[in-house]
PDB file of C-alpha atoms in Angstrom:
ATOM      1  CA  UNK U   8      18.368  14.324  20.961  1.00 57.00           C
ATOM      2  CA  UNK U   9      15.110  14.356  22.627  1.00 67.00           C
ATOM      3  CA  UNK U  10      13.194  15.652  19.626  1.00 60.00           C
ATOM      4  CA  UNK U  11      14.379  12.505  17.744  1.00 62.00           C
ATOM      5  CA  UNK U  12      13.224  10.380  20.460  1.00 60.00           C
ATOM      6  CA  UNK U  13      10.283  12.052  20.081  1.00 58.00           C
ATOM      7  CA  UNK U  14       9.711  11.425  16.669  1.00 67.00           C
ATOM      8  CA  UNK U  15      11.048   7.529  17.244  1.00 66.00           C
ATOM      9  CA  UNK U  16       8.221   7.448  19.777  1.00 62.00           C
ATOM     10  CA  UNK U  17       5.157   8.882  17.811  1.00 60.00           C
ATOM     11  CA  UNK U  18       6.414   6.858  14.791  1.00 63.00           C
ATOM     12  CA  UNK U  19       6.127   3.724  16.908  1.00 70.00           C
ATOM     13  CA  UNK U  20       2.933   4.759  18.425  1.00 64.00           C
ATOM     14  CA  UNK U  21       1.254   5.002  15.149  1.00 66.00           C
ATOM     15  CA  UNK U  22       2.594   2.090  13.553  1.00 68.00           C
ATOM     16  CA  UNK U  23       1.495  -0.309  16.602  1.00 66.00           C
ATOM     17  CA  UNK U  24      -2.011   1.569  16.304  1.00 72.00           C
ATOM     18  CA  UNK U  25      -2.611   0.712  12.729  1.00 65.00           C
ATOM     19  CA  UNK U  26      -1.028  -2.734  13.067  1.00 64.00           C
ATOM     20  CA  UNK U  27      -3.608  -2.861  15.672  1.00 66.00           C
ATOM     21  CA  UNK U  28      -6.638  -1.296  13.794  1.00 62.00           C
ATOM     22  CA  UNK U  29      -5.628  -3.670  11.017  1.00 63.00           C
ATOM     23  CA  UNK U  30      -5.762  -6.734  12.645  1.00 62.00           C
ATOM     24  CA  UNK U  31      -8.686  -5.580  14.626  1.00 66.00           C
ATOM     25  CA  UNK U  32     -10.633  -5.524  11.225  1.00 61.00           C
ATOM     26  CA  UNK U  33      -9.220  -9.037   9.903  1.00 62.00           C
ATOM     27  CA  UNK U  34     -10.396 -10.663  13.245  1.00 66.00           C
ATOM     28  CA  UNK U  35     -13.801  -9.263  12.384  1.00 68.00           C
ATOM     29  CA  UNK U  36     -14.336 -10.165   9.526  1.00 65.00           C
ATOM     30  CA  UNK U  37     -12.341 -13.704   9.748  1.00 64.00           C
ATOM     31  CA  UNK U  38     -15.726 -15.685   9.806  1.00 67.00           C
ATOM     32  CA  UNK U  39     -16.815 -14.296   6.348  1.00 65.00           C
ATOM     33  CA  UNK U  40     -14.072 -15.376   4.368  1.00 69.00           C
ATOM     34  CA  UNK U  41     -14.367 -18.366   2.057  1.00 73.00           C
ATOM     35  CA  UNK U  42     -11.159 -20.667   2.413  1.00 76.00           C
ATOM     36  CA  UNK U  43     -11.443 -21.781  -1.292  1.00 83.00           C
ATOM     37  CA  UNK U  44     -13.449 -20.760  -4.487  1.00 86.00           C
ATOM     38  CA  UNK U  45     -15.730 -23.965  -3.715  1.00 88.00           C
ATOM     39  CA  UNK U  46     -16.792 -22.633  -0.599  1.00 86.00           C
ATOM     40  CA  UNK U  47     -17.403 -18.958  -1.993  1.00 88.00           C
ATOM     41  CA  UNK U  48     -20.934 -18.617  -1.630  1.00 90.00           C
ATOM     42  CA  UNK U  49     -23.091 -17.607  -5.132  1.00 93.00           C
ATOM     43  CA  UNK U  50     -22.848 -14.156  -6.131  1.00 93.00           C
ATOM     44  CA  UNK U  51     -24.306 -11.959  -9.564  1.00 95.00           C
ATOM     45  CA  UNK U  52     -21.020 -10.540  -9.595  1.00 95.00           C
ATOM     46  CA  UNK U  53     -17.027 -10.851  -8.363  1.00 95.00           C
ATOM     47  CA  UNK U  54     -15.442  -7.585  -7.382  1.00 94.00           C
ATOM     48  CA  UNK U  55     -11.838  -7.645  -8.312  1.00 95.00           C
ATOM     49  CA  UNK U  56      -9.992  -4.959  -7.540  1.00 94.00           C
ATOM     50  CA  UNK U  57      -6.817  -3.798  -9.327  1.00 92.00           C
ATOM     51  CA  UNK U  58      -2.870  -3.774  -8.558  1.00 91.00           C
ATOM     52  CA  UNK U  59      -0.119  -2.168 -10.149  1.00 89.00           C
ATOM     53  CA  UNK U  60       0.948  -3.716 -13.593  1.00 91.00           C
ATOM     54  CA  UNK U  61       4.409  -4.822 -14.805  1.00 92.00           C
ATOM     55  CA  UNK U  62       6.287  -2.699 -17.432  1.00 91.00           C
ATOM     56  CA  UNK U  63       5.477  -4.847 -20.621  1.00 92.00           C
ATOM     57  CA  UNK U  64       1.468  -3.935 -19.025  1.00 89.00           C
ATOM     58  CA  UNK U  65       0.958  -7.266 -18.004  1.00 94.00           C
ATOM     59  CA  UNK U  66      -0.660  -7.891 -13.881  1.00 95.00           C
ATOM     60  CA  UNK U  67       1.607  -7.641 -11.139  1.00 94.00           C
ATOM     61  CA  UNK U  68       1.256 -10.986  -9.531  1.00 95.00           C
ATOM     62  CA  UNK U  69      -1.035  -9.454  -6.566  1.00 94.00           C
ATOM     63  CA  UNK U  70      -2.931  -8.486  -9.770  1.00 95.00           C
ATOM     64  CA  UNK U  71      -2.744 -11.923 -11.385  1.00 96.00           C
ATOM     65  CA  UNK U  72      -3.755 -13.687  -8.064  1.00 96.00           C
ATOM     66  CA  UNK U  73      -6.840 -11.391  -7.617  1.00 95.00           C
ATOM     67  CA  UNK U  74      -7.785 -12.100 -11.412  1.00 96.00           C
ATOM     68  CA  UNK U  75      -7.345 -16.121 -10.975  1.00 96.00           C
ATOM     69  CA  UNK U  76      -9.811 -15.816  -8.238  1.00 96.00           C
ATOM     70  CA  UNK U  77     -12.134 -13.844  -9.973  1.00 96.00           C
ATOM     71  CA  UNK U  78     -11.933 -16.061 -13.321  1.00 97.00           C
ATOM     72  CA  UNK U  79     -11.841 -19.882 -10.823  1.00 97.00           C
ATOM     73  CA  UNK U  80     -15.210 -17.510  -9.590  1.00 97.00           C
ATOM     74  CA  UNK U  81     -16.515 -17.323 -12.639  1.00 97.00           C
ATOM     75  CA  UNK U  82     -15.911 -20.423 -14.229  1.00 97.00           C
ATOM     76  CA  UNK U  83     -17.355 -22.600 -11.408  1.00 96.00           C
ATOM     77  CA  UNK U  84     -20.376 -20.555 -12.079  1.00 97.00           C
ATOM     78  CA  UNK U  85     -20.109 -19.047  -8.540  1.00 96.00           C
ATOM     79  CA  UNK U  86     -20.676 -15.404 -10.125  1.00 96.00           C
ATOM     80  CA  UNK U  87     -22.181 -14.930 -13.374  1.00 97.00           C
ATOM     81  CA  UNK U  88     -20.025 -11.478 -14.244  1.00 97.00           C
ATOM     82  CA  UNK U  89     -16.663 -10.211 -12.905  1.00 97.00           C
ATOM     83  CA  UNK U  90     -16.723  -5.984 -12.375  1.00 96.00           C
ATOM     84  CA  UNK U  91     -12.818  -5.183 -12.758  1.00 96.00           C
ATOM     85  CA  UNK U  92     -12.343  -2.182 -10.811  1.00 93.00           C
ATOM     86  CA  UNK U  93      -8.813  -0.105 -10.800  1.00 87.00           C
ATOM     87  CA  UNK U  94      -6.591   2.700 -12.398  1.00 79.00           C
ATOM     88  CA  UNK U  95      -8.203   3.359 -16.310  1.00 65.00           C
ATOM     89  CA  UNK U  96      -5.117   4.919 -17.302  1.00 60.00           C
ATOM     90  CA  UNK U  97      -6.047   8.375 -15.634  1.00 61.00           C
ATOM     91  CA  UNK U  98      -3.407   8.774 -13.072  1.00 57.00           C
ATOM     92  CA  UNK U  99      -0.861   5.789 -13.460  1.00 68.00           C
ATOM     93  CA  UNK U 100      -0.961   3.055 -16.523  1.00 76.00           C
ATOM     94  CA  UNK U 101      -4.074   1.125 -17.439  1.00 84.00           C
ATOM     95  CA  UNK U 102      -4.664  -1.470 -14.913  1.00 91.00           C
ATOM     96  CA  UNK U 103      -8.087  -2.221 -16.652  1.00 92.00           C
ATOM     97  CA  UNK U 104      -7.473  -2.947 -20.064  1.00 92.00           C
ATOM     98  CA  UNK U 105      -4.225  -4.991 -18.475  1.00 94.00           C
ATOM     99  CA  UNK U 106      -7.184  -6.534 -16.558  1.00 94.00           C
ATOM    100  CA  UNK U 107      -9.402  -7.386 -19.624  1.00 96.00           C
ATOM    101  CA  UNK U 108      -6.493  -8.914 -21.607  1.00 96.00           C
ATOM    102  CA  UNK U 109      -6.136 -11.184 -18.758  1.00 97.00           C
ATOM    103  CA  UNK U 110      -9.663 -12.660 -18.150  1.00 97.00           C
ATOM    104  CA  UNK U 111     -10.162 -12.666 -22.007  1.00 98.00           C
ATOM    105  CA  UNK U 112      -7.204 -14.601 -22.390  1.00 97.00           C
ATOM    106  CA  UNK U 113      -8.756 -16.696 -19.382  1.00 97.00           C
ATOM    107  CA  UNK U 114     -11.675 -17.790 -20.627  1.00 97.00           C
ATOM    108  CA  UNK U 115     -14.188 -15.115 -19.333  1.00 98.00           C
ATOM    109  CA  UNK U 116     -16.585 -13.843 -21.812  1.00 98.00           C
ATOM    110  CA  UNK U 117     -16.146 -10.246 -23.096  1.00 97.00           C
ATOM    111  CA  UNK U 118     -20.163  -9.962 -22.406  1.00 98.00           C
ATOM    112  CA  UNK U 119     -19.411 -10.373 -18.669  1.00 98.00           C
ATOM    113  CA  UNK U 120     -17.031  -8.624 -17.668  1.00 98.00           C
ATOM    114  CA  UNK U 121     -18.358  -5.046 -16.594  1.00 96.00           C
ATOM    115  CA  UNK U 122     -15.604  -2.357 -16.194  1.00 93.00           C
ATOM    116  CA  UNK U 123     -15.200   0.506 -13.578  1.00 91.00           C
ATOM    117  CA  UNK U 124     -12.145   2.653 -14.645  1.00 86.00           C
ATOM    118  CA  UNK U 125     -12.277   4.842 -11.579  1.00 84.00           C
ATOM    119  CA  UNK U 126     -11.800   2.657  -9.077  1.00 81.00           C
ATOM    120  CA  UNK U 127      -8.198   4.355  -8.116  1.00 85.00           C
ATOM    121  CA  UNK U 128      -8.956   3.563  -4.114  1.00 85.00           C
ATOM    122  CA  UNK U 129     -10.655   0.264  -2.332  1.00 88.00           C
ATOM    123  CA  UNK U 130     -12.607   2.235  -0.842  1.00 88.00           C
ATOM    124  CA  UNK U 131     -13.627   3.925  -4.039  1.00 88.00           C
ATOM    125  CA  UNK U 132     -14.279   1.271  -6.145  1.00 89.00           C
ATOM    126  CA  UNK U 133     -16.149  -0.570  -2.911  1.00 89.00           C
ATOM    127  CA  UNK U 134     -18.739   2.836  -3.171  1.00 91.00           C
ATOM    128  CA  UNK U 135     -18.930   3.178  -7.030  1.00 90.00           C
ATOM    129  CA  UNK U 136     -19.553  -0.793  -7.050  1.00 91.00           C
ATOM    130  CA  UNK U 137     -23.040   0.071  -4.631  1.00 91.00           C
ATOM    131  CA  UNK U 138     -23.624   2.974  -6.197  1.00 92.00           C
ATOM    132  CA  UNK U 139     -23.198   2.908  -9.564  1.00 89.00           C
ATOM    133  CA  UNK U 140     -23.397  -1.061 -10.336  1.00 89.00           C
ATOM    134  CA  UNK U 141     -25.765  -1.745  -8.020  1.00 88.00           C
ATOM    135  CA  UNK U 142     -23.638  -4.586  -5.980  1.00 86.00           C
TER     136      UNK U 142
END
């Protein structure tokens, strides 16, 4: 009985830490966020990250909300090109080319939209968008 408390107890303890760490990181960063596309400042390029994708390989709706962004982005003329950054079909389905189809079928010119197909982490795709794209 005590080794389940046990576990109850470290299971709690590490959940209130990273709720903490979490919200620590938010409240940072609270003062950077643009409440609406029209206050985004200008950028060369929107970073949209990628989401899982439905069955028929259309976006998940945190994948179409991320993309709406990106394309309201682009079409105010806030960024000039959108770098879609996810899963290229290498370890789960295609989140890119689900991407693509989107933002083509948005509006968003085939010319700028730059693709990073190994963007399987935020993190990841945050570092290959410095270091490879130059963002």
């Amino acid at each position: 009985m005590k080794f389940k408390h046990l576990i109850i107890s470290g299971a709690t303890a590490g959940a209130l830490i990273a709720g903490g760490l979490a919200l620590n990181v938010q409240l940072k960063y609270l003062d950077k966020l643009a409440p609406s596309v029209a206050d985004a400042p200008q950028a060369p390029v929107a970073l949209v990250l990628g989401a899982s994708i439905n069955n028929d390989g259309t976006p998940s709706d945190a994948l179409r909300d991320r993309l709406l962004v990106g394309k309201e982005l682009y079409k105010t003329g806030k960024v000039r090109q959108v770098l879609l950054t996810g899963d290229g079909g290498e370890f789960r389905r295609d989140e890119i080319a689900a991407m693509r189809t989107f933002m083509l079928a948005q509006g968003v010119s085939a010319w700028d939209i730059l693709e990073d197909r190994e963007g399987f982490r935020t993190y990841e795709s945050c570092k290959r968008a410095i270091k490879i794209y130059g963002i």
